């Protein structure tokens, strides 16, 4: 894995890259960084796997202000330009999916295909928006570790937490390392994101939707409805996984991705 640093508006974004071939862009969720894609980055040989840390996460800088879905999406465009990539298959997890919807609105011609993991097109409800503010206050008061502990039971299923303490530790470590300003920025960006449901019927590229059957954050029923709105899309439901299906059931999720990447007709 190589890491390069891409400068945008005076901040540095860390971009992790492995392999050669047609490019895939992996966009992580919250409260996470590119490491959430580790199994897929290792296994999807034959593709150039590009996994940035969004501003405010991982090894990227965390400015105090300037977060939003449009900013994250513009950052991705800058990262692709800097890495010499024009058109790309895009894979987003949860908040990464929200960012990709914005990327599609801005850079539609660059998207060759889509993999949407445990995400949704709807904006936050009013109680959901209040929940974002409450979590931001928790982050400011008690730090990233408190946010990690709050979210772990929704990120990983009961079975994963009981059987795989090593994975719990990995996710806890990633989430606990996030800078508070990155957490608060991401929460506000998610709180203020626009409705992407109208976009779904306009998507014209091969699309795979993957979701954990026990996901409490983006429930599978919603992902089924999202799939039905995207022309030709297919849903793979991952059993015994909550929100973080790509890490909880890596073999199933990677297998579904590999199958999609091998057989879809990307333009
Ligand atoms: C994520 O995994 O990116 C977030 O949980 C998404 C959300 O809270 O809406």
PDB file of C-alpha atoms and ligand atoms in Angstrom:
ATOM      1  CA  UNK A   1       0.000   0.000   0.000  1.00  0.00           C
ATOM      2  CA  UNK A   2       1.412   3.408  -0.878  1.00  0.00           C
ATOM      3  CA  UNK A   3       0.286   6.658   0.727  1.00  0.00           C
ATOM      4  CA  UNK A   4       0.434   9.969  -1.082  1.00  0.00           C
ATOM      5  CA  UNK A   5      -0.617  13.356   0.227  1.00  0.00           C
ATOM      6  CA  UNK A   6      -2.807  15.549  -1.937  1.00  0.00           C
ATOM      7  CA  UNK A   7      -3.085  19.213  -1.116  1.00  0.00           C
ATOM      8  CA  UNK A   8      -6.445  20.957  -1.399  1.00  0.00           C
ATOM      9  CA  UNK A   9      -7.178  24.488  -0.164  1.00  0.00           C
ATOM     10  CA  UNK A  10      -4.176  24.369   2.151  1.00  0.00           C
ATOM     11  CA  UNK A  11      -5.020  21.049   3.770  1.00  0.00           C
ATOM     12  CA  UNK A  12      -3.450  17.665   3.122  1.00  0.00           C
ATOM     13  CA  UNK A  13      -5.508  14.585   2.275  1.00  0.00           C
ATOM     14  CA  UNK A  14      -3.981  11.121   2.683  1.00  0.00           C
ATOM     15  CA  UNK A  15      -4.623   8.779  -0.232  1.00  0.00           C
ATOM     16  CA  UNK A  16      -3.913   5.070   0.091  1.00  0.00           C
ATOM     17  CA  UNK A  17      -3.433   3.075  -3.037  1.00  0.00           C
ATOM     18  CA  UNK A  18      -2.746  -0.538  -3.921  1.00  0.00           C
ATOM     19  CA  UNK A  19      -2.664  -2.541  -7.155  1.00  0.00           C
ATOM     20  CA  UNK A  20      -2.864  -1.788 -10.837  1.00  0.00           C
ATOM     21  CA  UNK A  21      -5.698  -1.982 -13.338  1.00  0.00           C
ATOM     22  CA  UNK A  22      -8.918  -0.057 -13.753  1.00  0.00           C
ATOM     23  CA  UNK A  23      -9.424   2.258 -10.761  1.00  0.00           C
ATOM     24  CA  UNK A  24     -11.944   1.858  -7.932  1.00  0.00           C
ATOM     25  CA  UNK A  25     -12.464   4.696  -5.463  1.00  0.00           C
ATOM     26  CA  UNK A  26     -13.347   3.583  -1.911  1.00  0.00           C
ATOM     27  CA  UNK A  27     -15.078   6.187   0.260  1.00  0.00           C
ATOM     28  CA  UNK A  28     -15.297   5.401   3.957  1.00  0.00           C
ATOM     29  CA  UNK A  29     -18.077   6.071   6.454  1.00  0.00           C
ATOM     30  CA  UNK A  30     -18.339   7.631   9.902  1.00  0.00           C
ATOM     31  CA  UNK A  31     -16.696   7.461  12.434  1.00  0.00           C
ATOM     32  CA  UNK A  32     -14.117   5.653  10.336  1.00  0.00           C
ATOM     33  CA  UNK A  33     -11.255   6.061   7.871  1.00  0.00           C
ATOM     34  CA  UNK A  34      -9.920   4.152   4.852  1.00  0.00           C
ATOM     35  CA  UNK A  35      -8.949   1.221   7.085  1.00  0.00           C
ATOM     36  CA  UNK A  36     -12.559   0.100   7.122  1.00  0.00           C
ATOM     37  CA  UNK A  37     -11.899  -1.206   3.581  1.00  0.00           C
ATOM     38  CA  UNK A  38      -8.836  -3.268   4.527  1.00  0.00           C
ATOM     39  CA  UNK A  39     -10.235  -6.686   3.455  1.00  0.00           C
ATOM     40  CA  UNK A  40     -11.453  -5.339   0.111  1.00  0.00           C
ATOM     41  CA  UNK A  41      -8.262  -3.339  -0.519  1.00  0.00           C
ATOM     42  CA  UNK A  42      -6.193  -6.461   0.022  1.00  0.00           C
ATOM     43  CA  UNK A  43      -8.391  -8.914  -1.871  1.00  0.00           C
ATOM     44  CA  UNK A  44      -9.591  -7.154  -5.016  1.00  0.00           C
ATOM     45  CA  UNK A  45      -6.515  -7.907  -7.095  1.00  0.00           C
ATOM     46  CA  UNK A  46      -6.530  -6.786 -10.716  1.00  0.00           C
ATOM     47  CA  UNK A  47      -7.939  -3.367  -9.818  1.00  0.00           C
ATOM     48  CA  UNK A  48      -6.227  -0.157  -8.806  1.00  0.00           C
ATOM     49  CA  UNK A  49      -7.756   0.384  -5.354  1.00  0.00           C
ATOM     50  CA  UNK A  50      -7.724   4.039  -4.226  1.00  0.00           C
ATOM     51  CA  UNK A  51      -8.878   4.786  -0.691  1.00  0.00           C
ATOM     52  CA  UNK A  52      -8.533   8.343   0.607  1.00  0.00           C
ATOM     53  CA  UNK A  53      -9.125   9.465   4.163  1.00  0.00           C
ATOM     54  CA  UNK A  54     -11.786  12.176   3.984  1.00  0.00           C
ATOM     55  CA  UNK A  55     -10.883  15.537   5.512  1.00  0.00           C
ATOM     56  CA  UNK A  56     -11.158  15.214   9.289  1.00  0.00           C
ATOM     57  CA  UNK A  57     -10.399  11.460   9.304  1.00  0.00           C
ATOM     58  CA  UNK A  58      -7.419   9.112   9.430  1.00  0.00           C
ATOM     59  CA  UNK A  59      -4.146  10.643   8.276  1.00  0.00           C
ATOM     60  CA  UNK A  60      -5.817  13.605   6.521  1.00  0.00           C
ATOM     61  CA  UNK A  61      -5.830  17.033   8.061  1.00  0.00           C
ATOM     62  CA  UNK A  62      -8.803  18.038  10.171  1.00  0.00           C
ATOM     63  CA  UNK A  63      -9.577  21.742   9.718  1.00  0.00           C
ATOM     64  CA  UNK A  64     -11.874  23.332  12.289  1.00  0.00           C
ATOM     65  CA  UNK A  65     -14.459  24.379   9.684  1.00  0.00           C
ATOM     66  CA  UNK A  66     -15.365  23.753   6.046  1.00  0.00           C
ATOM     67  CA  UNK A  67     -17.098  20.374   6.160  1.00  0.00           C
ATOM     68  CA  UNK A  68     -20.058  19.417   3.995  1.00  0.00           C
ATOM     69  CA  UNK A  69     -21.066  16.815   1.425  1.00  0.00           C
ATOM     70  CA  UNK A  70     -20.143  19.158  -1.412  1.00  0.00           C
ATOM     71  CA  UNK A  71     -16.707  19.800   0.090  1.00  0.00           C
ATOM     72  CA  UNK A  72     -16.057  16.081   0.566  1.00  0.00           C
ATOM     73  CA  UNK A  73     -17.177  15.460  -3.042  1.00  0.00           C
ATOM     74  CA  UNK A  74     -14.941  18.217  -4.399  1.00  0.00           C
ATOM     75  CA  UNK A  75     -12.055  16.747  -2.370  1.00  0.00           C
ATOM     76  CA  UNK A  76     -12.602  13.413  -4.119  1.00  0.00           C
ATOM     77  CA  UNK A  77     -12.434  15.114  -7.520  1.00  0.00           C
ATOM     78  CA  UNK A  78      -9.155  16.778  -6.507  1.00  0.00           C
ATOM     79  CA  UNK A  79      -7.770  13.455  -5.291  1.00  0.00           C
ATOM     80  CA  UNK A  80      -8.662  11.755  -8.589  1.00  0.00           C
ATOM     81  CA  UNK A  81      -7.140  14.608 -10.604  1.00  0.00           C
ATOM     82  CA  UNK A  82      -3.951  14.428  -8.535  1.00  0.00           C
ATOM     83  CA  UNK A  83      -3.713  10.666  -9.034  1.00  0.00           C
ATOM     84  CA  UNK A  84      -4.285  11.006 -12.783  1.00  0.00           C
ATOM     85  CA  UNK A  85      -7.659   9.238 -12.732  1.00  0.00           C
ATOM     86  CA  UNK A  86     -10.479  10.371 -14.966  1.00  0.00           C
ATOM     87  CA  UNK A  87     -13.330   7.827 -14.833  1.00  0.00           C
ATOM     88  CA  UNK A  88     -13.718   5.430 -11.933  1.00  0.00           C
ATOM     89  CA  UNK A  89     -15.938   2.825 -10.286  1.00  0.00           C
ATOM     90  CA  UNK A  90     -17.012   4.336  -6.961  1.00  0.00           C
ATOM     91  CA  UNK A  91     -17.661   2.352  -3.790  1.00  0.00           C
ATOM     92  CA  UNK A  92     -19.101   4.170  -0.782  1.00  0.00           C
ATOM     93  CA  UNK A  93     -20.010   2.976   2.688  1.00  0.00           C
ATOM     94  CA  UNK A  94     -22.790   4.800   4.537  1.00  0.00           C
ATOM     95  CA  UNK A  95     -21.571   8.421   4.806  1.00  0.00           C
ATOM     96  CA  UNK A  96     -19.283   7.527   1.903  1.00  0.00           C
ATOM     97  CA  UNK A  97     -22.463   6.801  -0.061  1.00  0.00           C
ATOM     98  CA  UNK A  98     -23.901  10.204   0.903  1.00  0.00           C
ATOM     99  CA  UNK A  99     -20.673  11.750  -0.429  1.00  0.00           C
ATOM    100  CA  UNK A 100     -20.934   9.735  -3.644  1.00  0.00           C
ATOM    101  CA  UNK A 101     -24.472  10.988  -4.275  1.00  0.00           C
ATOM    102  CA  UNK A 102     -23.040  14.511  -4.149  1.00  0.00           C
ATOM    103  CA  UNK A 103     -20.104  13.425  -6.333  1.00  0.00           C
ATOM    104  CA  UNK A 104     -22.614  12.067  -8.865  1.00  0.00           C
ATOM    105  CA  UNK A 105     -24.447  15.394  -8.924  1.00  0.00           C
ATOM    106  CA  UNK A 106     -21.163  17.221  -9.608  1.00  0.00           C
ATOM    107  CA  UNK A 107     -19.028  14.725 -11.562  1.00  0.00           C
ATOM    108  CA  UNK A 108     -21.533  12.356 -13.132  1.00  0.00           C
ATOM    109  CA  UNK A 109     -19.436  11.680 -16.234  1.00  0.00           C
ATOM    110  CA  UNK A 110     -16.554  10.401 -14.136  1.00  0.00           C
ATOM    111  CA  UNK A 111     -18.578   7.609 -12.502  1.00  0.00           C
ATOM    112  CA  UNK A 112     -18.393   4.288 -14.413  1.00  0.00           C
ATOM    113  CA  UNK A 113     -20.138   2.179 -11.819  1.00  0.00           C
ATOM    114  CA  UNK A 114     -21.397   2.295  -8.247  1.00  0.00           C
ATOM    115  CA  UNK A 115     -21.171   0.072  -5.193  1.00  0.00           C
ATOM    116  CA  UNK A 116     -23.365   1.368  -2.383  1.00  0.00           C
ATOM    117  CA  UNK A 117     -22.781  -0.326   0.984  1.00  0.00           C
ATOM    118  CA  UNK A 118     -25.069   0.161   3.978  1.00  0.00           C
ATOM    119  CA  UNK A 119     -26.211   3.589   2.890  1.00  0.00           C
ATOM    120  CA  UNK A 120     -29.386   5.480   2.056  1.00  0.00           C
ATOM    121  CA  UNK A 121     -30.529   8.298  -0.209  1.00  0.00           C
ATOM    122  CA  UNK A 122     -32.966   9.963   2.197  1.00  0.00           C
ATOM    123  CA  UNK A 123     -31.874  12.993   4.224  1.00  0.00           C
ATOM    124  CA  UNK A 124     -32.008  12.994   8.033  1.00  0.00           C
ATOM    125  CA  UNK A 125     -35.375  13.233   9.754  1.00  0.00           C
ATOM    126  CA  UNK A 126     -35.848  16.021  12.308  1.00  0.00           C
ATOM    127  CA  UNK A 127     -35.151  13.661  15.268  1.00  0.00           C
ATOM    128  CA  UNK A 128     -32.152  12.370  13.303  1.00  0.00           C
ATOM    129  CA  UNK A 129     -30.841  15.919  12.929  1.00  0.00           C
ATOM    130  CA  UNK A 130     -31.235  16.494  16.651  1.00  0.00           C
ATOM    131  CA  UNK A 131     -29.370  13.237  17.269  1.00  0.00           C
ATOM    132  CA  UNK A 132     -26.435  14.557  15.192  1.00  0.00           C
ATOM    133  CA  UNK A 133     -26.252  17.685  17.366  1.00  0.00           C
ATOM    134  CA  UNK A 134     -26.457  15.638  20.527  1.00  0.00           C
ATOM    135  CA  UNK A 135     -23.604  13.378  19.330  1.00  0.00           C
ATOM    136  CA  UNK A 136     -21.523  16.422  18.364  1.00  0.00           C
ATOM    137  CA  UNK A 137     -21.984  17.770  21.905  1.00  0.00           C
ATOM    138  CA  UNK A 138     -20.871  14.393  23.301  1.00  0.00           C
ATOM    139  CA  UNK A 139     -17.752  14.539  21.089  1.00  0.00           C
ATOM    140  CA  UNK A 140     -16.929  18.065  22.273  1.00  0.00           C
ATOM    141  CA  UNK A 141     -17.561  17.180  25.920  1.00  0.00           C
ATOM    142  CA  UNK A 142     -16.005  13.702  26.177  1.00  0.00           C
ATOM    143  CA  UNK A 143     -13.954  13.135  23.020  1.00  0.00           C
ATOM    144  CA  UNK A 144     -13.823  10.603  20.211  1.00  0.00           C
ATOM    145  CA  UNK A 145     -13.658   7.541  22.466  1.00  0.00           C
ATOM    146  CA  UNK A 146     -17.089   8.335  23.912  1.00  0.00           C
ATOM    147  CA  UNK A 147     -18.531   8.584  20.405  1.00  0.00           C
ATOM    148  CA  UNK A 148     -16.915   5.260  19.518  1.00  0.00           C
ATOM    149  CA  UNK A 149     -18.472   3.539  22.541  1.00  0.00           C
ATOM    150  CA  UNK A 150     -21.872   5.038  21.750  1.00  0.00           C
ATOM    151  CA  UNK A 151     -21.815   3.803  18.153  1.00  0.00           C
ATOM    152  CA  UNK A 152     -20.127   0.397  18.427  1.00  0.00           C
ATOM    153  CA  UNK A 153     -23.370  -1.501  19.190  1.00  0.00           C
ATOM    154  CA  UNK A 154     -24.908  -0.176  15.964  1.00  0.00           C
ATOM    155  CA  UNK A 155     -21.820  -0.662  13.815  1.00  0.00           C
ATOM    156  CA  UNK A 156     -21.276  -4.333  14.697  1.00  0.00           C
ATOM    157  CA  UNK A 157     -23.928  -6.991  15.319  1.00  0.00           C
ATOM    158  CA  UNK A 158     -24.353  -8.672  18.724  1.00  0.00           C
ATOM    159  CA  UNK A 159     -22.908 -11.869  17.261  1.00  0.00           C
ATOM    160  CA  UNK A 160     -19.808 -10.091  15.877  1.00  0.00           C
ATOM    161  CA  UNK A 161     -19.206  -8.323  19.175  1.00  0.00           C
ATOM    162  CA  UNK A 162     -19.488 -11.623  21.078  1.00  0.00           C
ATOM    163  CA  UNK A 163     -17.399 -13.724  18.678  1.00  0.00           C
ATOM    164  CA  UNK A 164     -14.841 -11.280  17.313  1.00  0.00           C
ATOM    165  CA  UNK A 165     -13.352  -9.089  20.055  1.00  0.00           C
ATOM    166  CA  UNK A 166     -10.356  -8.404  17.794  1.00  0.00           C
ATOM    167  CA  UNK A 167     -12.581  -6.683  15.244  1.00  0.00           C
ATOM    168  CA  UNK A 168     -14.307  -4.703  17.998  1.00  0.00           C
ATOM    169  CA  UNK A 169     -10.872  -3.454  19.044  1.00  0.00           C
ATOM    170  CA  UNK A 170      -9.934  -2.503  15.468  1.00  0.00           C
ATOM    171  CA  UNK A 171     -13.126  -0.481  14.966  1.00  0.00           C
ATOM    172  CA  UNK A 172     -12.827   1.105  18.410  1.00  0.00           C
ATOM    173  CA  UNK A 173      -9.241   2.142  17.650  1.00  0.00           C
ATOM    174  CA  UNK A 174     -10.128   3.695  14.267  1.00  0.00           C
ATOM    175  CA  UNK A 175     -13.086   5.616  15.708  1.00  0.00           C
ATOM    176  CA  UNK A 176     -11.269   6.740  18.861  1.00  0.00           C
ATOM    177  CA  UNK A 177      -8.451   8.285  16.832  1.00  0.00           C
ATOM    178  CA  UNK A 178     -10.691  10.686  14.908  1.00  0.00           C
ATOM    179  CA  UNK A 179     -10.080  14.335  15.754  1.00  0.00           C
ATOM    180  CA  UNK A 180     -13.083  15.953  17.445  1.00  0.00           C
ATOM    181  CA  UNK A 181     -13.341  18.657  14.760  1.00  0.00           C
ATOM    182  CA  UNK A 182     -13.516  15.917  12.096  1.00  0.00           C
ATOM    183  CA  UNK A 183     -16.308  14.169  14.023  1.00  0.00           C
ATOM    184  CA  UNK A 184     -18.281  17.372  14.499  1.00  0.00           C
ATOM    185  CA  UNK A 185     -17.730  18.368  10.867  1.00  0.00           C
ATOM    186  CA  UNK A 186     -18.946  14.982   9.585  1.00  0.00           C
ATOM    187  CA  UNK A 187     -22.000  15.050  11.855  1.00  0.00           C
ATOM    188  CA  UNK A 188     -22.995  18.506  10.590  1.00  0.00           C
ATOM    189  CA  UNK A 189     -22.369  17.449   6.978  1.00  0.00           C
ATOM    190  CA  UNK A 190     -24.633  14.415   7.442  1.00  0.00           C
ATOM    191  CA  UNK A 191     -27.244  16.473   9.299  1.00  0.00           C
ATOM    192  CA  UNK A 192     -27.429  19.018   6.481  1.00  0.00           C
ATOM    193  CA  UNK A 193     -27.253  16.687   3.487  1.00  0.00           C
ATOM    194  CA  UNK A 194     -29.929  17.013   0.830  1.00  0.00           C
ATOM    195  CA  UNK A 195     -32.429  14.422  -0.347  1.00  0.00           C
ATOM    196  CA  UNK A 196     -30.773  12.164  -2.927  1.00  0.00           C
ATOM    197  CA  UNK A 197     -33.859  10.038  -3.649  1.00  0.00           C
ATOM    198  CA  UNK A 198     -34.677  12.017  -6.840  1.00  0.00           C
ATOM    199  CA  UNK A 199     -31.169  11.243  -8.092  1.00  0.00           C
ATOM    200  CA  UNK A 200     -31.661   7.477  -7.961  1.00  0.00           C
ATOM    201  CA  UNK A 201     -33.831   7.206 -11.079  1.00  0.00           C
ATOM    202  CA  UNK A 202     -31.206   9.199 -13.010  1.00  0.00           C
ATOM    203  CA  UNK A 203     -28.379   6.745 -12.305  1.00  0.00           C
ATOM    204  CA  UNK A 204     -27.359   5.054 -15.559  1.00  0.00           C
ATOM    205  CA  UNK A 205     -24.288   3.064 -14.520  1.00  0.00           C
ATOM    206  CA  UNK A 206     -24.034  -0.524 -13.261  1.00  0.00           C
ATOM    207  CA  UNK A 207     -24.869  -0.479  -9.552  1.00  0.00           C
ATOM    208  CA  UNK A 208     -24.461  -2.995  -6.756  1.00  0.00           C
ATOM    209  CA  UNK A 209     -26.096  -2.411  -3.375  1.00  0.00           C
ATOM    210  CA  UNK A 210     -24.766  -4.341  -0.360  1.00  0.00           C
ATOM    211  CA  UNK A 211     -26.295  -4.257   3.099  1.00  0.00           C
ATOM    212  CA  UNK A 212     -26.126  -6.080   6.426  1.00  0.00           C
ATOM    213  CA  UNK A 213     -29.370  -7.890   7.246  1.00  0.00           C
ATOM    214  CA  UNK A 214     -29.277  -6.536  10.819  1.00  0.00           C
ATOM    215  CA  UNK A 215     -28.196  -2.984   9.991  1.00  0.00           C
ATOM    216  CA  UNK A 216     -29.991  -0.643  12.431  1.00  0.00           C
ATOM    217  CA  UNK A 217     -28.607   2.570  10.846  1.00  0.00           C
ATOM    218  CA  UNK A 218     -29.483   1.946   7.191  1.00  0.00           C
ATOM    219  CA  UNK A 219     -31.966  -0.963   7.426  1.00  0.00           C
ATOM    220  CA  UNK A 220     -32.075  -3.446   4.592  1.00  0.00           C
ATOM    221  CA  UNK A 221     -35.709  -2.599   3.754  1.00  0.00           C
ATOM    222  CA  UNK A 222     -34.567   0.910   2.865  1.00  0.00           C
ATOM    223  CA  UNK A 223     -31.701  -0.449   0.792  1.00  0.00           C
ATOM    224  CA  UNK A 224     -34.157  -2.700  -1.060  1.00  0.00           C
ATOM    225  CA  UNK A 225     -36.318   0.336  -1.857  1.00  0.00           C
ATOM    226  CA  UNK A 226     -33.212   2.260  -2.969  1.00  0.00           C
ATOM    227  CA  UNK A 227     -32.160  -0.649  -5.221  1.00  0.00           C
ATOM    228  CA  UNK A 228     -35.582  -0.739  -6.860  1.00  0.00           C
ATOM    229  CA  UNK A 229     -35.259   2.925  -7.803  1.00  0.00           C
ATOM    230  CA  UNK A 230     -31.895   2.463  -9.579  1.00  0.00           C
ATOM    231  CA  UNK A 231     -32.216   0.995 -13.053  1.00  0.00           C
ATOM    232  CA  UNK A 232     -30.703  -2.497 -13.240  1.00  0.00           C
ATOM    233  CA  UNK A 233     -29.296  -2.386  -9.691  1.00  0.00           C
ATOM    234  CA  UNK A 234     -28.960  -5.536  -7.607  1.00  0.00           C
ATOM    235  CA  UNK A 235     -29.072  -5.913  -3.817  1.00  0.00           C
ATOM    236  CA  UNK A 236     -26.911  -8.394  -1.930  1.00  0.00           C
ATOM    237  CA  UNK A 237     -28.143  -8.855   1.628  1.00  0.00           C
ATOM    238  CA  UNK A 238     -25.364  -9.923   3.982  1.00  0.00           C
ATOM    239  CA  UNK A 239     -26.560 -12.229   6.789  1.00  0.00           C
ATOM    240  CA  UNK A 240     -25.369 -11.864  10.376  1.00  0.00           C
ATOM    241  CA  UNK A 241     -24.011  -8.377   9.815  1.00  0.00           C
ATOM    242  CA  UNK A 242     -25.104  -5.027  11.214  1.00  0.00           C
ATOM    243  CA  UNK A 243     -23.904  -1.718   9.718  1.00  0.00           C
ATOM    244  CA  UNK A 244     -20.259  -2.562   9.110  1.00  0.00           C
ATOM    245  CA  UNK A 245     -20.934  -5.515   6.819  1.00  0.00           C
ATOM    246  CA  UNK A 246     -17.689  -5.071   4.782  1.00  0.00           C
ATOM    247  CA  UNK A 247     -15.661  -5.761   7.947  1.00  0.00           C
ATOM    248  CA  UNK A 248     -18.060  -8.151   9.679  1.00  0.00           C
ATOM    249  CA  UNK A 249     -18.496 -10.497   6.710  1.00  0.00           C
ATOM    250  CA  UNK A 250     -15.542  -9.573   4.500  1.00  0.00           C
ATOM    251  CA  UNK A 251     -15.598 -12.791   2.480  1.00  0.00           C
ATOM    252  CA  UNK A 252     -19.261 -12.308   1.470  1.00  0.00           C
ATOM    253  CA  UNK A 253     -18.962  -8.595   0.730  1.00  0.00           C
ATOM    254  CA  UNK A 254     -15.688  -8.937  -1.194  1.00  0.00           C
ATOM    255  CA  UNK A 255     -17.140 -11.882  -3.117  1.00  0.00           C
ATOM    256  CA  UNK A 256     -20.211  -9.856  -4.107  1.00  0.00           C
ATOM    257  CA  UNK A 257     -17.989  -6.971  -5.199  1.00  0.00           C
ATOM    258  CA  UNK A 258     -15.659  -9.222  -7.182  1.00  0.00           C
ATOM    259  CA  UNK A 259     -18.594 -10.834  -8.951  1.00  0.00           C
ATOM    260  CA  UNK A 260     -20.038  -7.407  -9.806  1.00  0.00           C
ATOM    261  CA  UNK A 261     -16.680  -6.046 -10.985  1.00  0.00           C
ATOM    262  CA  UNK A 262     -16.078  -9.071 -13.210  1.00  0.00           C
ATOM    263  CA  UNK A 263     -19.485  -9.173 -14.844  1.00  0.00           C
ATOM    264  CA  UNK A 264     -20.837  -5.606 -15.054  1.00  0.00           C
ATOM    265  CA  UNK A 265     -20.554  -3.746 -18.362  1.00  0.00           C
ATOM    266  CA  UNK A 266     -18.801  -0.547 -17.354  1.00  0.00           C
ATOM    267  CA  UNK A 267     -18.813   2.126 -20.024  1.00  0.00           C
TER     268      UNK A 267
HETATM  269  C1  LIG B   1     -21.787   5.996   8.709  1.00  0.00           C
HETATM  270  O1  LIG B   1     -21.541   4.810   8.944  1.00  0.00           O
HETATM  271  O2  LIG B   1     -21.167   6.608   7.837  1.00  0.00           O
HETATM  272  C2  LIG B   1     -22.836   6.695   9.524  1.00  0.00           C
HETATM  273  O3  LIG B   1     -23.258   5.870  10.536  1.00  0.00           O
HETATM  274  C3  LIG B   1     -24.000   7.110   8.687  1.00  0.00           C
HETATM  275  C4  LIG B   1     -25.065   7.813   9.458  1.00  0.00           C
HETATM  276  O4  LIG B   1     -24.955   7.964  10.677  1.00  0.00           O
HETATM  277  O5  LIG B   1     -26.043   8.251   8.843  1.00  0.00           O
END
